[in-house]
Structure formats: C-alpha cells, structure tokens
PDB file of C-alpha atoms in Angstrom:
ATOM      1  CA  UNK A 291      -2.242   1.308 -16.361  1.00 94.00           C
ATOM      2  CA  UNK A 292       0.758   3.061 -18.434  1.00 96.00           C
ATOM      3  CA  UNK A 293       1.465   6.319 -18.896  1.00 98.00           C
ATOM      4  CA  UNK A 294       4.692   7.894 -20.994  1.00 98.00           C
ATOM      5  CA  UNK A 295       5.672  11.140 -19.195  1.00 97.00           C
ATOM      6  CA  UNK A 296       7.993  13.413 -20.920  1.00 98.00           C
ATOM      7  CA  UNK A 297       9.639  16.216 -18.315  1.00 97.00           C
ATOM      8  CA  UNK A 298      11.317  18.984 -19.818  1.00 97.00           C
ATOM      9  CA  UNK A 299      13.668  20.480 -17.329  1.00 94.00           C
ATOM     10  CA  UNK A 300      14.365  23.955 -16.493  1.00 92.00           C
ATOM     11  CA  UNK A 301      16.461  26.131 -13.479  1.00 86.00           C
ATOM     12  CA  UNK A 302      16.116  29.734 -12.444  1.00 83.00           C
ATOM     13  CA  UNK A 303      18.997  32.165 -13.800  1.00 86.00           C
ATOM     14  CA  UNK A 304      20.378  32.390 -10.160  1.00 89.00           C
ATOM     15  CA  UNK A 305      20.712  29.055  -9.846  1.00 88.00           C
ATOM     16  CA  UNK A 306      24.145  27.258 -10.723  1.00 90.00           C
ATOM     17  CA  UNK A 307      24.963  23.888 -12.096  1.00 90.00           C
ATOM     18  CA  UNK A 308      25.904  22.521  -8.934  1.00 93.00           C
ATOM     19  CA  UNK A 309      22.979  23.154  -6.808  1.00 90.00           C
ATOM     20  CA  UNK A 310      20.629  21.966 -10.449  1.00 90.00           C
ATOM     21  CA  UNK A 311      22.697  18.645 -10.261  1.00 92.00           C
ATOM     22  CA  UNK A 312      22.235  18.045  -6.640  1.00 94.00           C
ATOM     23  CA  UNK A 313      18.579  18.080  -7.118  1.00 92.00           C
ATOM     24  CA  UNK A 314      18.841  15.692 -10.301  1.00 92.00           C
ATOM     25  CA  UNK A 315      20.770  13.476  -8.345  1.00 95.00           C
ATOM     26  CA  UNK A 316      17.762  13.238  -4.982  1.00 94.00           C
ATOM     27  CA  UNK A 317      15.819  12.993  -8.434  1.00 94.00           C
ATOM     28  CA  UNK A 318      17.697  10.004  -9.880  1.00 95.00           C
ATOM     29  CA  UNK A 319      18.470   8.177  -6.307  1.00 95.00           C
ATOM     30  CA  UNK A 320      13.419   8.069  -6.454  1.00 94.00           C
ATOM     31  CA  UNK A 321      13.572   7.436  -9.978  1.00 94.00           C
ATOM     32  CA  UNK A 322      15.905   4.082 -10.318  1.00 95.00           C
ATOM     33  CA  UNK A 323      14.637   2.852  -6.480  1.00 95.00           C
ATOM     34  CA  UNK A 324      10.834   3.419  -8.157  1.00 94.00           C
ATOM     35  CA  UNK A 325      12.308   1.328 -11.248  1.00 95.00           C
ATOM     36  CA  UNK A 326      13.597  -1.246  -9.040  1.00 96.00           C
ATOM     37  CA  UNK A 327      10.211  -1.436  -7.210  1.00 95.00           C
ATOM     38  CA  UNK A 328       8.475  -2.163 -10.372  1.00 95.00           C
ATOM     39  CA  UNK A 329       6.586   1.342 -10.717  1.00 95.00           C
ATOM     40  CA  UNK A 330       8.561   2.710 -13.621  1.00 96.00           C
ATOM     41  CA  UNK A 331       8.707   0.494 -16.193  1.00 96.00           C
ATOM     42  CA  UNK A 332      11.953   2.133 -18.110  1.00 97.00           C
ATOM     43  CA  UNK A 333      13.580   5.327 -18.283  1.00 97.00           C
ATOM     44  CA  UNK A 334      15.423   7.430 -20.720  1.00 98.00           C
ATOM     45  CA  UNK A 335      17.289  10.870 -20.440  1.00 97.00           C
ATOM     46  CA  UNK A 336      17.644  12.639 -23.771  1.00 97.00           C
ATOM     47  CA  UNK A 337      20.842  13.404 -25.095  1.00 98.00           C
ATOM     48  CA  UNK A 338      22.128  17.184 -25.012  1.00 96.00           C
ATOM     49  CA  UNK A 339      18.657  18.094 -23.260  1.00 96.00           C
ATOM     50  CA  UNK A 340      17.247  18.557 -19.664  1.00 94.00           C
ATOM     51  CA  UNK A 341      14.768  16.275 -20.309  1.00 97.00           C
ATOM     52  CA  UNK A 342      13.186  12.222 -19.216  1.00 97.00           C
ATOM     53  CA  UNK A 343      11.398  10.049 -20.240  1.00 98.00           C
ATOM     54  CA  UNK A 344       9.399   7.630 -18.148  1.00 97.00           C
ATOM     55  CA  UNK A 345       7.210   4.796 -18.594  1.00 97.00           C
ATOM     56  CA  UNK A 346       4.825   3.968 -15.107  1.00 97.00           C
ATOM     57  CA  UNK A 347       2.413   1.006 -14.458  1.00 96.00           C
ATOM     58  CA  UNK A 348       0.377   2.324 -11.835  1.00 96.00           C
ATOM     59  CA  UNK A 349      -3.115   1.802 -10.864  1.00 96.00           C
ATOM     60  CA  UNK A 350      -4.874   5.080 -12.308  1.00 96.00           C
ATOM     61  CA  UNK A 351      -4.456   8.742 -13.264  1.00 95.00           C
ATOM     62  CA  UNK A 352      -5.123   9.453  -9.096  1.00 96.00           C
ATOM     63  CA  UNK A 353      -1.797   7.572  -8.149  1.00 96.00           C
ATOM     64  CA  UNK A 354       0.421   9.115 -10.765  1.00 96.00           C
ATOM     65  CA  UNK A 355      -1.003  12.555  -9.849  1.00 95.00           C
ATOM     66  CA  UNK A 356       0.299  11.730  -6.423  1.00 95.00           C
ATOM     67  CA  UNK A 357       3.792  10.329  -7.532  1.00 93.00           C
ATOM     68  CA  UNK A 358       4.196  13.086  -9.802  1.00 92.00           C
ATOM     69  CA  UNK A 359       3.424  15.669  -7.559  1.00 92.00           C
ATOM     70  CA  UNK A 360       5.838  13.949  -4.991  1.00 93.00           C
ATOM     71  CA  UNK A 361       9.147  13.807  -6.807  1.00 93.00           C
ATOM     72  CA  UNK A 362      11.932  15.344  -5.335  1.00 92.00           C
ATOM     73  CA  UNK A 363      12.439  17.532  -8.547  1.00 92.00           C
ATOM     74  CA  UNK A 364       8.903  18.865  -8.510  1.00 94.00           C
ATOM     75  CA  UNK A 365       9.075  19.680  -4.633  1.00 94.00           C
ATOM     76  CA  UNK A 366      12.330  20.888  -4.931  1.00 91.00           C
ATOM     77  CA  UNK A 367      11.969  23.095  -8.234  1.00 91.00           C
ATOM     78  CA  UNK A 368       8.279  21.901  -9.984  1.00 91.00           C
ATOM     79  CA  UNK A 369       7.939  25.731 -11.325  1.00 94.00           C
ATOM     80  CA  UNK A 370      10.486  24.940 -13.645  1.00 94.00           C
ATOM     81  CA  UNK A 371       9.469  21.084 -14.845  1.00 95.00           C
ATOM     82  CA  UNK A 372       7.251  20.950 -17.582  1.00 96.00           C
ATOM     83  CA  UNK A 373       5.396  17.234 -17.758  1.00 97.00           C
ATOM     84  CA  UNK A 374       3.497  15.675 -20.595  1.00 97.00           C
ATOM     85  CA  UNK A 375       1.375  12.914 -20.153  1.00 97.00           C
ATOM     86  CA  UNK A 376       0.234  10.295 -22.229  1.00 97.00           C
ATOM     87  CA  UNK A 377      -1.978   7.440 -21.260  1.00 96.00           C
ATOM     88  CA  UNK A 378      -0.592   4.269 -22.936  1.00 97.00           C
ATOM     89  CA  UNK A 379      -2.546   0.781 -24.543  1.00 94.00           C
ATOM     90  CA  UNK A 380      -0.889  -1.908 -24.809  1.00 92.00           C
ATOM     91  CA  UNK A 381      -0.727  -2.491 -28.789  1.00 95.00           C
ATOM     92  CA  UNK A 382      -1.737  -6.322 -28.486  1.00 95.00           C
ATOM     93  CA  UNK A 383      -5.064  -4.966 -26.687  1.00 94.00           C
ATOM     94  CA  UNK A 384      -5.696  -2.447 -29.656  1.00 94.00           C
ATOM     95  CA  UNK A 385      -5.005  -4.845 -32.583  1.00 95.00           C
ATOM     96  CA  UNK A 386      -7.607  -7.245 -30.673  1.00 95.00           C
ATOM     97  CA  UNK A 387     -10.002  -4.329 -30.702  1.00 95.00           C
ATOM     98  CA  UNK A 388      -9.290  -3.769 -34.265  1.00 95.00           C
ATOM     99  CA  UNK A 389      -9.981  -7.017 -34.907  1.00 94.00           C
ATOM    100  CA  UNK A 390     -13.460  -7.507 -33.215  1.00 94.00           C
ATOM    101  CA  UNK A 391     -14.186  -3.907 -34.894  1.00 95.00           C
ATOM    102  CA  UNK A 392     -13.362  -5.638 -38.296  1.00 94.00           C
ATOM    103  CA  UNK A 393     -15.686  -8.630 -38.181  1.00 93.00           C
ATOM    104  CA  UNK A 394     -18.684  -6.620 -36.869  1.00 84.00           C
TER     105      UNK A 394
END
C-alpha cells in the first residue's frame, strides 16, 4: 500500500543548528538505507523549508504507524515534526474503476 507523507520540521528556540543537523543527519543515514531496502519508494526535501516528502509501500496503515513512530527524528524531537498522511491509489487502478463505473 502507498502512502505520501509530508513532515514539516520544527526545533525548540534553545536548540542550535548544529545539534538540529545532527539529528537530520541519524534521520537521513534510516531514510536512504529504508529507500535502499525498498520501503520508501522516493524522497524529496523541499527547497528553503524544513520539510520531506516521502513515498512508502508498506503493508498497511499498522506498519507505517510503527515506522513512523520509530524514526530517529520523531524519537529524537517528534514534538516538533508535524506529519501528513495521505493514502495513495495507483492511478491505473482508478481509471480501471472508472471504467467499470462507466459501462454499468
């Protein structure tokens, strides 16, 4: 099943850029290994912004609860990641259904 997730990033005020990127970096290292494993399809960072987007195949909303909740950035600082979820159809799949809706 695919899901788009779109995190918007945030850090406290006495936090500084270093310690933020050190986290983004843990982040980054679970991200492209997860990529590499086949779980996220693609990702994208936003220019200008603290914020990703991710495409996952996974099996069902269960699983990417638990990789979600499981990332090094929302361990590490989840108070301040904000993640919107969108469960995905494959276009093909809807233009068949379309279709079949059409001749009925």
């Amino acid at each position: 099943m695919l899901f788009h997730l779109d995190f918007h990033v945030e850090y406290g005020a006495d936090w500084n850029q270093k310690d933020f990127f050190a986290i983004w970096a843990r982040e980054a290292e679970a991200a492209l290994g997860a990529k590499k494993a086949g779980v996220v399809v693609d990702l994208w960072k936003a220019a200008g912004e603290r914020r990703v987007i991710a495409i996952l195949d996974v099996d069902g909303p269960d699983t990417l609860d638990e990789i979600a909740f499981t990332l090094p950035i929302m361990v590490e600082m989840g108070q301040f990641v904000d993640i919107k979820v969108t469960a995905l159809r494959r276009y093909e799949d809807f233009a068949g259904t379309v279709t079949k809706l059409l001749e009925s």
